Amino acid sequence: MSETARVAIVTGGARGIGAATARRLAGDGHSVAVVDLDEADARQTADRITAEGGTAIGLGADVAEADRVTAAVAEVAERLGPPVILVNNAGVIRDNLLFKMTENDWDTVLGVHLRGSFLMSRAVQAHMTSERWGRIVCLSSSSAQGKRGQANYSAAKAGLQGFTKTLAIELGKFGVTANAVAPGFIETDMTRQTAARVGMDFEEFKKAAAESIPVRRTGRPADVAATISFLTSEEAGFVSGQVIYVAGGPLD
Ligand code: NAP
């Protein structure tokens, strides 16, 4: 349990890494707003947190839509108090080789990851700066270093690293830190989708991936949630503008 309970927003919190992070932050003592495309899905995570003894609400919003983001952040502030922890986790993939990638594939991925993180951060910073305390964590990826079939996703995840460092520079004087967490292979619906695209059984896909990971296993949502828990804690106040790879080993 952290020393001080705060209000946190986790985008894309209905499942995968976002759901694990929402539960972990609630376990740290924070009130959590789970924001996801579908309100009923967001509420499921919130209900689970409530059943576990935490405080949470679920809201439906597309993070790439400015009006929905403004409304969702206002609702969180009204129902839970000023949000001062933000985890920009919502994400999608639209993988394809460059020559087959459509403009829609490009715009969708850049829209959710980059525009979504921008809109959410801009809306929430008003609360953080007035509270003189804040923690922003953006989900980057090992794909930021380049990955076949992911020109759109790699560009978004590399872009998020520059975005995060800039937030760290601009908001530091208000007691706000901004860091990026860059997972490698994590077992979620997103990696299940990738396995399906390449025509592999998920267990076989995981096993093959684990062979090239130094700790010889694939990651779990809780591995990422634990890192985010530290970065959003009181004691992480002197860690800002960093990219932490949660990938079971160093990257090339
Ligand atoms: P996931 O299981 O696919 O969950 C992503 C969540 O984001 C879903 O609930 C999804 O809702 C939601 N979402 C998508 N678009 C949204 C939007 N416009 N507004 C609000 N919510 C939206 O993904 P994950 O694997 O947990 O990944 C979470 C984050 O970690 C992503 O940013 C991803 O890029 C990053 N990451 C994942 C891995 C990995 O190996 N899994 C590795 C590196 C980085 P719907 O279900 O309704 O679509």
Short mmCIF file of N, CA, C and O and ligand atoms in Angstrom, two decimals, residues 11-18 35-38 41 61-64 88-92 112-113 139-142 153 157 183-191, ligand 1:
data_model
loop_
_atom_site.label_atom_id
_atom_site.label_comp_id
_atom_site.label_asym_id
_atom_site.label_seq_id
_atom_site.Cartn_x
_atom_site.Cartn_y
_atom_site.Cartn_z
N THR A 11 -6.06 3.74 -19.21
CA THR A 11 -6.79 3.58 -20.48
C THR A 11 -6.57 2.16 -21.01
O THR A 11 -5.54 1.54 -20.73
N GLY A 12 -7.55 1.68 -21.76
CA GLY A 12 -7.46 0.31 -22.25
C GLY A 12 -7.43 -0.68 -21.10
O GLY A 12 -6.81 -1.74 -21.18
N GLY A 13 -8.13 -0.34 -20.02
CA GLY A 13 -8.05 -1.14 -18.79
C GLY A 13 -9.01 -2.31 -18.72
O GLY A 13 -9.08 -2.99 -17.70
N ALA A 14 -9.73 -2.56 -19.81
CA ALA A 14 -10.70 -3.66 -19.77
C ALA A 14 -10.02 -5.02 -19.75
O ALA A 14 -10.55 -5.98 -19.20
N ARG A 15 -8.85 -5.11 -20.37
CA ARG A 15 -8.19 -6.43 -20.41
C ARG A 15 -6.68 -6.29 -20.49
O ARG A 15 -6.15 -5.18 -20.50
N GLY A 16 -6.01 -7.43 -20.53
CA GLY A 16 -4.57 -7.46 -20.75
C GLY A 16 -3.78 -6.66 -19.72
O GLY A 16 -4.07 -6.68 -18.51
N ILE A 17 -2.76 -5.97 -20.21
CA ILE A 17 -1.86 -5.21 -19.34
C ILE A 17 -2.63 -4.11 -18.58
O ILE A 17 -2.37 -3.86 -17.40
N GLY A 18 -3.59 -3.49 -19.26
CA GLY A 18 -4.36 -2.41 -18.62
C GLY A 18 -5.16 -2.91 -17.43
O GLY A 18 -5.19 -2.28 -16.36
N VAL A 35 -10.76 3.16 -18.16
CA VAL A 35 -11.35 3.74 -19.37
C VAL A 35 -11.07 2.80 -20.53
O VAL A 35 -9.93 2.38 -20.74
N ASP A 36 -12.13 2.46 -21.25
CA ASP A 36 -11.94 1.59 -22.42
C ASP A 36 -13.01 1.93 -23.46
O ASP A 36 -13.97 2.64 -23.17
N LEU A 37 -12.83 1.41 -24.65
CA LEU A 37 -13.77 1.70 -25.73
C LEU A 37 -15.20 1.36 -25.33
O LEU A 37 -16.12 2.14 -25.54
N ASP A 38 -15.35 0.19 -24.73
CA ASP A 38 -16.67 -0.29 -24.37
C ASP A 38 -16.89 -0.14 -22.86
O ASP A 38 -16.13 -0.69 -22.06
N ASP A 41 -17.27 -3.37 -20.78
CA ASP A 41 -15.99 -4.06 -20.56
C ASP A 41 -15.18 -3.35 -19.47
O ASP A 41 -14.56 -3.99 -18.61
N ALA A 61 -14.82 5.31 -23.39
CA ALA A 61 -14.34 6.45 -24.18
C ALA A 61 -13.29 5.97 -25.17
O ALA A 61 -12.48 5.10 -24.85
N ASP A 62 -13.34 6.54 -26.36
CA ASP A 62 -12.28 6.32 -27.35
C ASP A 62 -11.22 7.39 -27.08
O ASP A 62 -11.50 8.59 -27.20
N VAL A 63 -10.01 6.97 -26.71
CA VAL A 63 -8.98 7.94 -26.33
C VAL A 63 -8.55 8.84 -27.50
O VAL A 63 -7.91 9.87 -27.28
N ALA A 64 -8.89 8.43 -28.71
CA ALA A 64 -8.51 9.25 -29.88
C ALA A 64 -9.52 10.35 -30.17
O ALA A 64 -9.34 11.14 -31.10
N ASN A 88 -1.21 5.65 -19.92
CA ASN A 88 -1.64 5.64 -21.32
C ASN A 88 -1.33 4.27 -21.91
O ASN A 88 -0.25 4.02 -22.44
N ASN A 89 -2.31 3.37 -21.76
CA ASN A 89 -2.10 1.96 -22.12
C ASN A 89 -2.92 1.50 -23.33
O ASN A 89 -2.55 0.53 -23.98
N ALA A 90 -4.02 2.20 -23.65
CA ALA A 90 -4.90 1.73 -24.74
C ALA A 90 -4.08 1.51 -26.01
O ALA A 90 -3.23 2.34 -26.35
N GLY A 91 -4.33 0.41 -26.67
CA GLY A 91 -3.54 0.14 -27.87
C GLY A 91 -4.22 -0.81 -28.82
O GLY A 91 -5.09 -1.59 -28.44
N VAL A 92 -3.81 -0.72 -30.07
CA VAL A 92 -4.30 -1.63 -31.12
C VAL A 92 -3.14 -1.97 -32.05
O VAL A 92 -2.16 -1.22 -32.11
N VAL A 112 -4.69 5.93 -31.99
CA VAL A 112 -4.94 5.42 -30.62
C VAL A 112 -3.71 5.67 -29.74
O VAL A 112 -3.82 6.22 -28.65
N HIS A 113 -2.54 5.28 -30.21
CA HIS A 113 -1.35 5.36 -29.35
C HIS A 113 -0.88 6.80 -29.15
O HIS A 113 -0.70 7.24 -28.01
N LEU A 139 2.71 3.46 -22.42
CA LEU A 139 3.13 2.13 -22.86
C LEU A 139 3.79 2.23 -24.22
O LEU A 139 3.11 2.46 -25.23
N SER A 140 5.10 2.09 -24.23
CA SER A 140 5.84 1.96 -25.48
C SER A 140 5.94 0.46 -25.77
O SER A 140 5.09 -0.33 -25.34
N SER A 141 7.00 0.04 -26.44
CA SER A 141 7.15 -1.39 -26.77
C SER A 141 8.56 -1.63 -27.27
O SER A 141 9.21 -0.72 -27.79
N SER A 142 9.00 -2.89 -27.17
CA SER A 142 10.29 -3.24 -27.78
C SER A 142 10.23 -3.01 -29.29
O SER A 142 11.25 -2.81 -29.93
N TYR A 153 2.98 0.64 -35.96
CA TYR A 153 3.09 0.42 -34.50
C TYR A 153 4.47 0.86 -33.99
O TYR A 153 4.58 1.50 -32.95
N LYS A 157 5.16 3.68 -31.22
CA LYS A 157 5.81 3.36 -29.95
C LYS A 157 7.13 4.12 -29.78
O LYS A 157 7.51 4.46 -28.65
N PRO A 183 7.28 -2.93 -22.98
CA PRO A 183 7.29 -4.39 -22.82
C PRO A 183 7.81 -5.11 -24.07
O PRO A 183 7.69 -4.60 -25.18
N GLY A 184 8.35 -6.29 -23.82
CA GLY A 184 8.62 -7.22 -24.92
C GLY A 184 7.38 -8.07 -25.11
O GLY A 184 6.27 -7.54 -25.10
N PHE A 185 7.55 -9.37 -25.22
CA PHE A 185 6.40 -10.27 -25.46
C PHE A 185 5.63 -10.48 -24.15
O PHE A 185 6.14 -11.07 -23.21
N ILE A 186 4.38 -10.00 -24.12
CA ILE A 186 3.51 -10.21 -22.96
C ILE A 186 2.29 -11.03 -23.41
O ILE A 186 1.72 -10.75 -24.47
N GLU A 187 1.91 -12.00 -22.58
CA GLU A 187 0.79 -12.89 -22.94
C GLU A 187 -0.54 -12.17 -22.77
O GLU A 187 -1.04 -12.03 -21.65
N THR A 188 -1.08 -11.66 -23.87
CA THR A 188 -2.39 -10.99 -23.85
C THR A 188 -3.11 -11.29 -25.16
O THR A 188 -2.56 -11.94 -26.05
N ASP A 189 -4.31 -10.74 -25.28
CA ASP A 189 -5.07 -10.92 -26.53
C ASP A 189 -4.30 -10.35 -27.72
O ASP A 189 -4.46 -10.81 -28.85
N MET A 190 -3.47 -9.31 -27.44
CA MET A 190 -2.73 -8.68 -28.55
C MET A 190 -1.73 -9.67 -29.16
O MET A 190 -1.62 -9.80 -30.37
N THR A 191 -0.99 -10.39 -28.30
CA THR A 191 -0.03 -11.36 -28.84
C THR A 191 -0.75 -12.61 -29.37
O THR A 191 -0.28 -13.26 -30.29
P1 NAP B 1 -5.00 -5.77 -25.45
O1 NAP B 1 -5.11 -7.02 -24.64
O2 NAP B 1 -5.33 -5.80 -26.89
O3 NAP B 1 -5.84 -4.62 -24.70
C1 NAP B 1 -5.88 -3.32 -25.22
C2 NAP B 1 -7.09 -2.61 -24.66
O4 NAP B 1 -7.10 -1.26 -25.21
C3 NAP B 1 -8.40 -3.28 -25.05
O5 NAP B 1 -9.26 -3.36 -23.95
C4 NAP B 1 -8.95 -2.32 -26.12
O6 NAP B 1 -10.35 -2.30 -26.22
C5 NAP B 1 -8.44 -0.99 -25.61
N1 NAP B 1 -8.49 0.04 -26.64
C6 NAP B 1 -8.15 -0.09 -27.95
N2 NAP B 1 -8.36 1.05 -28.61
C7 NAP B 1 -8.85 1.94 -27.71
C8 NAP B 1 -9.28 3.29 -27.78
N3 NAP B 1 -9.24 3.97 -28.94
N4 NAP B 1 -9.73 3.89 -26.65
C9 NAP B 1 -9.79 3.21 -25.49
N5 NAP B 1 -9.41 1.93 -25.34
C10 NAP B 1 -8.95 1.30 -26.45
O7 NAP B 1 -3.51 -5.18 -25.40
P2 NAP B 1 -2.30 -5.43 -24.36
O8 NAP B 1 -1.45 -6.49 -24.91
O9 NAP B 1 -2.81 -5.49 -22.98
O10 NAP B 1 -1.50 -4.05 -24.58
C11 NAP B 1 -1.64 -2.92 -23.74
C12 NAP B 1 -0.60 -1.89 -24.17
O11 NAP B 1 0.71 -2.45 -24.08
C13 NAP B 1 -0.76 -1.42 -25.61
O12 NAP B 1 -0.44 -0.05 -25.70
C14 NAP B 1 0.27 -2.26 -26.34
O13 NAP B 1 0.67 -1.65 -27.54
C15 NAP B 1 1.37 -2.34 -25.31
N6 NAP B 1 2.27 -3.47 -25.50
C16 NAP B 1 1.82 -4.77 -25.45
C17 NAP B 1 2.72 -5.81 -25.63
C18 NAP B 1 2.31 -7.26 -25.61
O14 NAP B 1 3.16 -8.13 -25.86
N7 NAP B 1 1.09 -7.61 -25.29
C19 NAP B 1 4.08 -5.53 -25.86
C20 NAP B 1 4.49 -4.21 -25.90
C21 NAP B 1 3.58 -3.19 -25.72
P3 NAP B 1 -11.13 -3.33 -27.18
O15 NAP B 1 -10.96 -4.67 -26.55
O16 NAP B 1 -12.56 -2.87 -27.14
O17 NAP B 1 -10.50 -3.22 -28.52
#
